[in-house]
């Protein structure tokens, strides 16, 4: 649903050409304050060009860009400088300085844009290094780091000034599934904690959708779709079909589960085309963790989610069940052939498997965050019966009201509930 508030950033009929090629063709978009907006589109569609217009690295040939309702081209120098100072940009190629250490690269924006004392700069940089698991490479140089570590250094530098707007150009490129989700979780966490507006370009579908408030599809120079992930999964249009076919691997890379698009298709088939007497069993799993876990070590929740996805596939796949990540930390499974009682027994079997895995997760977590820190993490589940009269959102709401703890991980104590 569209909001009537003034967009933070708005494009009105923005056109950009390079020689004979029109990259943006009367593009119109709105980015709202304190949201995560993700821009998707095929390679070469102009996503990076769009980001560079937001920060002012490029100017439109035609059309206008507005900030809080005011055209940027009409801003005085002081206003323009203030606008630019609010924005941090994480480049696709990281743009790290090879002659500077990791510490110096991250500290550079603080030294250039602030009047902080040396001690405060050191504190802020070391805090970001710890959050990105980069403390061990603080004195190394970019050339000595893997591509994944370079990406994390660039992310730490983008966030170190606590900016109002952060533009992320492919922030998870070159990362493994666990690390991709850790970086996306960090972006989501810091956005909530510091209240900045995030604009992302990403090919990591569907992972990036789980942290996105709003999705924009750039198609042939125009914005072909704007809305939520839920709305995107329901769009029936040749443009969307072609885009989805262009994405390699429609499964969720982290868990190996179906994408939401494939899940909805399977769900429609399992409901027999909407016959009123069709009933199925559904299971909703959730990984729940407190703020400290989200801040100190999001990998704990992501590791559990990955393991949970593997067990769900192993237990439910062979008997005709199909599953998808419904949100960042929830997995929904549909079991067309099982009764709720039979599904409940399999859920308990999965709980036992998770219990076996948690001690290893605990030991790694405590090694990362220290023996004095403590956080809570739990896996919950609910088994419900659903009918063809209910859509997926109704099933999820019903299951959320009935969830019970399966396994709890708390301050070094773990076990099945």
Coordinates of C-alpha atoms in Angstrom, one line a residue:
X1 CA 0.0 0.0 0.0
X2 CA 1.4 3.4 -1.0
X3 CA 2.0 6.0 1.7
X4 CA 1.2 9.6 1.2
X5 CA 4.2 11.0 3.0
X6 CA 6.8 12.9 1.0
X7 CA 9.5 10.5 -0.3
X8 CA 13.0 11.0 1.0
X9 CA 14.3 10.6 -2.6
X10 CA 12.2 10.8 -5.7
X11 CA 13.0 10.4 -9.4
X12 CA 10.7 12.1 -11.9
X13 CA 11.1 11.1 -15.5
X14 CA 14.9 10.7 -15.1
X15 CA 16.6 9.9 -18.4
X16 CA 20.3 9.0 -18.8
X17 CA 22.1 8.2 -22.0
X18 CA 25.7 7.1 -22.7
X19 CA 26.4 7.7 -26.4
X20 CA 23.6 6.1 -28.2
X21 CA 22.4 3.9 -25.4
X22 CA 19.6 5.0 -23.1
X23 CA 20.1 3.4 -19.7
X24 CA 17.4 5.2 -17.8
X25 CA 14.3 6.1 -19.8
X26 CA 11.9 8.5 -18.0
X27 CA 12.4 6.4 -14.8
X28 CA 10.1 7.3 -11.8
X29 CA 10.7 6.0 -8.3
X30 CA 10.2 6.9 -4.7
X31 CA 12.4 5.9 -1.7
X32 CA 11.0 6.4 1.7
X33 CA 12.8 7.3 4.9
X34 CA 14.0 4.6 7.3
X35 CA 13.1 1.8 4.9
X36 CA 15.2 -0.8 3.1
X37 CA 14.6 -0.4 -0.6
X38 CA 16.1 -3.1 -2.9
X39 CA 16.6 -2.5 -6.6
X40 CA 16.6 -5.6 -8.8
X41 CA 17.0 -6.1 -12.5
X42 CA 19.0 -8.1 -15.1
X43 CA 22.7 -7.5 -15.4
X44 CA 23.4 -4.3 -17.4
X45 CA 20.0 -2.8 -16.7
X46 CA 21.3 0.3 -15.1
X47 CA 21.0 -0.4 -11.4
X48 CA 24.4 1.0 -10.5
X49 CA 23.8 4.1 -12.8
X50 CA 20.6 4.7 -10.8
X51 CA 22.5 4.6 -7.5
X52 CA 25.2 7.0 -8.8
X53 CA 22.4 9.5 -9.6
X54 CA 21.2 9.4 -6.0
X55 CA 24.6 10.3 -4.6
X56 CA 25.4 12.8 -7.3
X57 CA 28.2 11.0 -9.1
X58 CA 26.0 11.2 -12.2
X59 CA 23.4 13.8 -13.3
X60 CA 20.3 13.1 -15.4
X61 CA 20.2 14.3 -19.0
X62 CA 16.5 14.9 -18.5
X63 CA 14.1 14.8 -15.6
X64 CA 14.6 15.7 -11.9
X65 CA 15.8 14.1 -8.7
X66 CA 14.2 15.4 -5.5
X67 CA 15.4 15.2 -1.9
X68 CA 12.5 15.7 0.7
X69 CA 10.5 17.2 -2.1
X70 CA 13.1 19.7 -3.3
X71 CA 14.9 19.3 -6.7
X72 CA 18.6 18.7 -6.1
X73 CA 19.5 20.8 -9.1
X74 CA 18.1 23.9 -7.4
X75 CA 20.0 23.4 -4.2
X76 CA 22.5 25.9 -3.1
X77 CA 26.1 24.7 -2.5
X78 CA 25.6 24.5 1.3
X79 CA 22.4 22.5 0.9
X80 CA 24.0 20.2 -1.7
X81 CA 27.0 19.6 0.6
X82 CA 24.7 18.8 3.5
X83 CA 22.7 16.3 1.3
X84 CA 25.9 14.6 0.2
X85 CA 27.2 14.4 3.7
X86 CA 24.2 12.4 4.8
X87 CA 25.0 9.6 2.2
X88 CA 27.4 6.8 2.5
X89 CA 28.1 4.6 -0.6
X90 CA 29.4 1.0 -0.6
X91 CA 30.9 0.4 -4.1
X92 CA 30.5 -2.9 -5.9
X93 CA 34.3 -3.2 -6.3
X94 CA 34.8 -2.1 -2.6
X95 CA 37.0 0.9 -3.7
X96 CA 39.5 0.2 -0.9
X97 CA 42.9 2.0 -0.9
X98 CA 45.7 -0.6 -1.3
X99 CA 48.2 1.7 0.4
X100 CA 46.2 1.9 3.6
X101 CA 45.7 -0.8 6.2
X102 CA 42.2 -2.1 7.1
X103 CA 42.1 0.2 10.1
X104 CA 43.1 3.2 8.0
X105 CA 40.5 2.4 5.3
X106 CA 37.7 2.3 7.8
X107 CA 38.9 5.4 9.7
X108 CA 39.2 7.5 6.5
X109 CA 35.6 8.8 6.4
X110 CA 35.7 9.7 10.1
X111 CA 38.9 11.7 9.5
X112 CA 37.5 13.4 6.4
X113 CA 34.0 14.2 7.5
X114 CA 34.1 14.6 11.3
X115 CA 36.1 16.4 14.0
X116 CA 36.2 13.4 16.3
X117 CA 39.3 13.0 18.5
X118 CA 41.7 10.2 17.8
X119 CA 40.6 8.1 20.7
X120 CA 36.9 8.2 19.6
X121 CA 37.9 7.4 16.0
X122 CA 39.8 4.3 17.3
X123 CA 36.8 3.3 19.4
X124 CA 34.3 3.5 16.5
X125 CA 36.6 1.7 14.0
X126 CA 37.4 -1.1 16.4
X127 CA 33.7 -1.5 17.2
X128 CA 32.9 -2.0 13.5
X129 CA 35.9 -4.3 13.1
X130 CA 34.6 -6.5 15.9
X131 CA 31.1 -6.6 14.5
X132 CA 32.4 -7.6 11.1
X133 CA 34.7 -10.3 12.5
X134 CA 37.7 -8.4 11.2
X135 CA 39.7 -7.7 14.4
X136 CA 42.4 -10.2 13.3
X137 CA 43.2 -8.3 10.1
X138 CA 43.2 -4.7 11.5
X139 CA 46.8 -4.1 10.4
X140 CA 46.7 -5.9 7.1
X141 CA 46.3 -4.4 3.7
X142 CA 43.5 -5.1 1.2
X143 CA 45.7 -7.1 -1.1
X144 CA 46.4 -9.5 1.7
X145 CA 42.7 -10.2 2.2
X146 CA 40.2 -12.5 0.5
X147 CA 37.5 -11.0 -1.6
X148 CA 35.0 -11.8 1.1
X149 CA 37.0 -10.0 3.8
X150 CA 37.5 -7.0 1.5
X151 CA 33.7 -6.8 1.1
X152 CA 33.3 -6.7 4.9
X153 CA 35.9 -4.0 5.3
X154 CA 34.0 -1.9 2.7
X155 CA 30.8 -2.5 4.6
X156 CA 32.4 -1.5 7.9
X157 CA 33.7 1.7 6.3
X158 CA 30.2 2.5 4.9
X159 CA 28.6 2.3 8.3
X160 CA 31.3 3.8 10.5
X161 CA 30.0 7.4 10.1
X162 CA 26.5 6.4 11.2
X163 CA 25.1 7.9 7.9
X164 CA 21.4 8.8 7.3
X165 CA 21.3 7.1 3.9
X166 CA 23.5 4.2 2.9
X167 CA 23.7 3.0 -0.7
X168 CA 24.8 -0.6 -1.1
X169 CA 26.0 -1.8 -4.6
X170 CA 26.0 -5.6 -4.4
X171 CA 27.1 -5.8 -0.8
X172 CA 27.2 -9.6 -0.7
X173 CA 28.9 -10.4 -4.0
X174 CA 31.5 -13.2 -3.6
X175 CA 30.2 -14.4 -0.2
X176 CA 29.1 -17.9 0.8
X177 CA 25.4 -18.4 1.8
X178 CA 26.1 -18.0 5.5
X179 CA 28.2 -14.9 5.1
X180 CA 25.6 -13.4 2.7
X181 CA 22.9 -13.7 5.3
X182 CA 25.2 -12.4 8.0
X183 CA 25.9 -9.2 6.0
X184 CA 22.2 -8.8 5.1
X185 CA 21.3 -9.4 8.8
X186 CA 23.8 -6.7 9.8
X187 CA 22.4 -4.3 7.4
X188 CA 18.9 -4.9 8.7
X189 CA 20.1 -4.7 12.3
X190 CA 22.0 -1.5 11.9
X191 CA 19.2 0.1 9.9
X192 CA 16.9 -0.6 12.9
X193 CA 19.5 0.5 15.5
X194 CA 20.7 3.7 13.8
X195 CA 17.6 4.6 11.8
X196 CA 19.2 5.1 8.4
X197 CA 17.6 4.6 5.0
X198 CA 19.1 1.8 3.0
X199 CA 19.1 1.4 -0.8
X200 CA 20.5 -1.9 -2.1
X201 CA 21.3 -3.4 -5.4
X202 CA 21.5 -7.2 -5.2
X203 CA 21.3 -10.4 -7.2
X204 CA 21.0 -12.5 -4.0
X205 CA 17.4 -13.4 -4.5
X206 CA 15.5 -14.3 -2.4
X207 CA 17.8 -13.6 0.6
X208 CA 17.8 -9.8 0.1
X209 CA 14.0 -9.7 0.0
X210 CA 13.8 -10.9 3.6
X211 CA 15.2 -7.6 4.8
X212 CA 13.5 -5.4 2.2
X213 CA 10.5 -3.1 2.9
X214 CA 10.2 -2.2 -0.7
X215 CA 11.4 -3.7 -4.0
X216 CA 11.9 -1.8 -7.3
X217 CA 12.3 -3.7 -10.5
X218 CA 14.3 -1.8 -13.1
X219 CA 13.2 -3.0 -16.5
X220 CA 14.2 -1.5 -19.9
X221 CA 15.2 1.8 -18.3
X222 CA 11.9 2.1 -16.3
X223 CA 10.6 1.0 -12.9
X224 CA 8.4 -2.0 -14.0
X225 CA 7.4 -2.9 -10.4
X226 CA 7.4 -1.3 -7.0
X227 CA 6.0 -2.9 -3.8
X228 CA 6.6 -5.5 -1.2
X229 CA 8.0 -9.0 -1.6
X230 CA 4.5 -10.4 -1.0
X231 CA 3.1 -8.3 -3.8
X232 CA 6.0 -9.3 -6.0
X233 CA 5.2 -13.0 -5.6
X234 CA 1.7 -12.4 -6.8
X235 CA 2.4 -10.4 -9.9
X236 CA 1.4 -12.1 -13.1
X237 CA 3.1 -10.3 -16.0
X238 CA 5.3 -11.4 -18.9
X239 CA 8.0 -9.0 -17.7
X240 CA 8.1 -10.6 -14.2
X241 CA 8.1 -14.1 -15.7
X242 CA 11.1 -13.2 -17.9
X243 CA 12.9 -11.7 -15.0
X244 CA 12.4 -14.7 -12.8
X245 CA 13.6 -17.0 -15.5
X246 CA 16.8 -14.9 -15.8
X247 CA 17.7 -15.6 -12.2
X248 CA 19.9 -18.6 -11.7
X249 CA 18.6 -20.9 -9.0
X250 CA 15.2 -20.0 -7.7
X251 CA 15.9 -21.9 -4.5
X252 CA 16.9 -20.2 -1.3
X253 CA 20.7 -20.7 -1.3
X254 CA 21.0 -20.8 2.5
X255 CA 18.5 -23.4 3.3
X256 CA 18.0 -25.2 0.0
X257 CA 14.3 -24.6 0.3
X258 CA 11.9 -23.4 -2.5
X259 CA 11.7 -19.7 -3.4
X260 CA 8.4 -18.0 -2.5
X261 CA 7.4 -18.0 -6.1
X262 CA 7.8 -21.8 -6.5
X263 CA 6.3 -22.4 -3.1
X264 CA 3.1 -20.5 -4.1
X265 CA 2.8 -22.5 -7.3
X266 CA 3.2 -25.8 -5.4
X267 CA 0.7 -24.6 -2.8
X268 CA -1.9 -23.7 -5.4
X269 CA -1.5 -27.2 -7.0
X270 CA -1.8 -28.9 -3.6
X271 CA -5.0 -27.1 -2.9
X272 CA -6.6 -28.7 -6.0
X273 CA -7.4 -25.5 -7.7
X274 CA -9.4 -24.1 -4.9
X275 CA -11.8 -27.1 -4.2
X276 CA -13.6 -26.3 -1.0
X277 CA -13.0 -29.7 0.6
X278 CA -9.2 -29.7 0.3
X279 CA -7.3 -29.8 3.6
X280 CA -3.6 -30.0 4.3
X281 CA -1.2 -29.8 7.3
X282 CA 1.1 -26.9 7.7
X283 CA 4.1 -26.4 10.0
X284 CA 5.6 -23.0 10.8
X285 CA 9.2 -23.0 12.2
X286 CA 10.7 -19.8 13.6
X287 CA 14.2 -19.0 14.8
X288 CA 13.8 -16.4 17.6
X289 CA 16.7 -14.6 19.2
X290 CA 17.1 -11.5 21.4
X291 CA 18.7 -8.2 20.5
X292 CA 22.1 -9.2 21.9
X293 CA 22.3 -12.2 19.5
X294 CA 21.3 -10.0 16.6
X295 CA 24.0 -7.5 17.4
X296 CA 26.9 -9.7 18.6
X297 CA 26.6 -12.7 16.5
X298 CA 23.8 -13.0 13.9
X299 CA 25.7 -16.1 12.6
X300 CA 24.2 -18.1 15.5
X301 CA 20.6 -17.6 14.2
X302 CA 21.7 -18.1 10.6
X303 CA 23.6 -21.3 11.4
X304 CA 20.5 -22.7 13.1
X305 CA 18.3 -21.6 10.2
X306 CA 20.6 -23.4 7.8
X307 CA 20.6 -26.6 9.8
X308 CA 16.8 -26.4 10.3
X309 CA 16.4 -26.1 6.5
X310 CA 18.5 -29.2 5.9
X311 CA 16.5 -31.2 8.4
X312 CA 13.2 -30.0 7.0
X313 CA 14.3 -31.1 3.6
X314 CA 15.5 -34.5 4.9
X315 CA 12.4 -35.3 6.9
X316 CA 9.6 -33.7 4.8
X317 CA 10.9 -33.8 1.3
X318 CA 10.7 -37.6 0.7
X319 CA 7.0 -37.6 1.9
X320 CA 5.8 -34.9 -0.5
X321 CA 6.3 -31.9 1.8
X322 CA 7.5 -28.6 0.4
X323 CA 8.9 -25.6 2.3
X324 CA 10.1 -22.0 1.9
X325 CA 11.5 -19.2 4.0
X326 CA 8.5 -17.1 4.7
X327 CA 10.6 -14.3 6.2
X328 CA 14.1 -13.9 7.4
X329 CA 13.7 -16.2 10.3
X330 CA 10.6 -18.3 9.5
X331 CA 10.1 -21.4 7.4
X332 CA 6.7 -22.6 6.3
X333 CA 6.2 -26.3 5.3
X334 CA 3.1 -27.7 3.6
X335 CA 2.4 -31.4 4.1
X336 CA -0.4 -32.5 1.7
X337 CA -0.3 -36.2 2.7
X338 CA 0.2 -36.1 6.5
X339 CA -2.2 -35.6 9.4
X340 CA -1.4 -33.0 12.0
X341 CA -0.6 -35.8 14.5
X342 CA 1.9 -37.4 12.0
X343 CA 3.5 -34.1 11.3
X344 CA 3.8 -33.4 15.0
X345 CA 5.8 -36.5 15.5
X346 CA 8.2 -35.6 12.7
X347 CA 8.6 -32.1 14.2
X348 CA 9.7 -33.7 17.5
X349 CA 12.3 -35.8 15.5
X350 CA 13.6 -32.6 14.0
X351 CA 13.9 -31.1 17.5
X352 CA 16.1 -34.0 18.6
X353 CA 18.4 -33.4 15.6
X354 CA 18.6 -29.7 16.4
X355 CA 19.5 -30.5 20.0
X356 CA 22.5 -32.5 18.8
X357 CA 23.7 -29.6 16.7
X358 CA 23.4 -26.8 19.3
X359 CA 26.4 -27.6 21.5
X360 CA 28.7 -27.0 18.5
X361 CA 27.0 -23.8 17.7
X362 CA 27.3 -22.8 21.4
X363 CA 31.1 -23.4 21.4
X364 CA 31.7 -21.4 18.3
X365 CA 29.5 -18.6 19.5
X366 CA 31.2 -18.3 22.9
X367 CA 34.6 -18.3 21.2
X368 CA 33.4 -15.4 19.0
X369 CA 31.7 -13.2 21.6
X370 CA 33.5 -14.2 24.8
X371 CA 32.5 -16.2 27.8
X372 CA 31.1 -13.2 29.7
X373 CA 28.4 -12.4 27.1
X374 CA 25.1 -14.2 27.0
X375 CA 22.2 -14.4 24.6
X376 CA 19.1 -16.4 24.0
X377 CA 18.0 -18.3 20.9
X378 CA 15.1 -20.6 20.4
X379 CA 13.5 -22.7 17.6
X380 CA 9.7 -22.7 17.8
X381 CA 7.1 -24.6 15.8
X382 CA 3.4 -24.9 15.3
X383 CA 1.4 -27.6 13.4
X384 CA -1.9 -26.5 12.0
X385 CA -4.6 -27.8 9.6
X386 CA -5.4 -25.5 6.7
X387 CA -8.1 -25.5 4.1
X388 CA -8.4 -24.2 0.5
X389 CA -10.3 -21.2 1.9
X390 CA -7.2 -19.9 3.6
X391 CA -4.3 -18.2 1.8
X392 CA -0.7 -18.5 2.9
X393 CA -0.7 -15.4 5.1
X394 CA -3.8 -16.6 7.0
X395 CA -2.0 -20.0 7.6
X396 CA 1.1 -18.2 8.9
X397 CA -1.0 -15.9 11.3
X398 CA -2.9 -19.0 12.6
X399 CA 0.4 -20.9 13.2
X400 CA 2.1 -17.9 14.8
X401 CA -0.6 -17.8 17.5
X402 CA 0.1 -21.5 18.4
X403 CA 3.9 -21.7 18.3
X404 CA 5.7 -23.5 21.1
X405 CA 9.4 -23.8 21.8
X406 CA 11.2 -26.9 20.4
X407 CA 14.8 -26.2 21.3
X408 CA 16.1 -23.4 23.5
X409 CA 19.7 -22.1 23.5
X410 CA 20.4 -19.9 26.5
X411 CA 23.6 -18.8 28.2
X412 CA 25.4 -22.0 27.6
X413 CA 22.4 -24.3 28.3
X414 CA 20.6 -26.0 25.4
X415 CA 18.0 -28.6 25.1
X416 CA 14.7 -29.8 23.7
X417 CA 11.7 -28.1 25.3

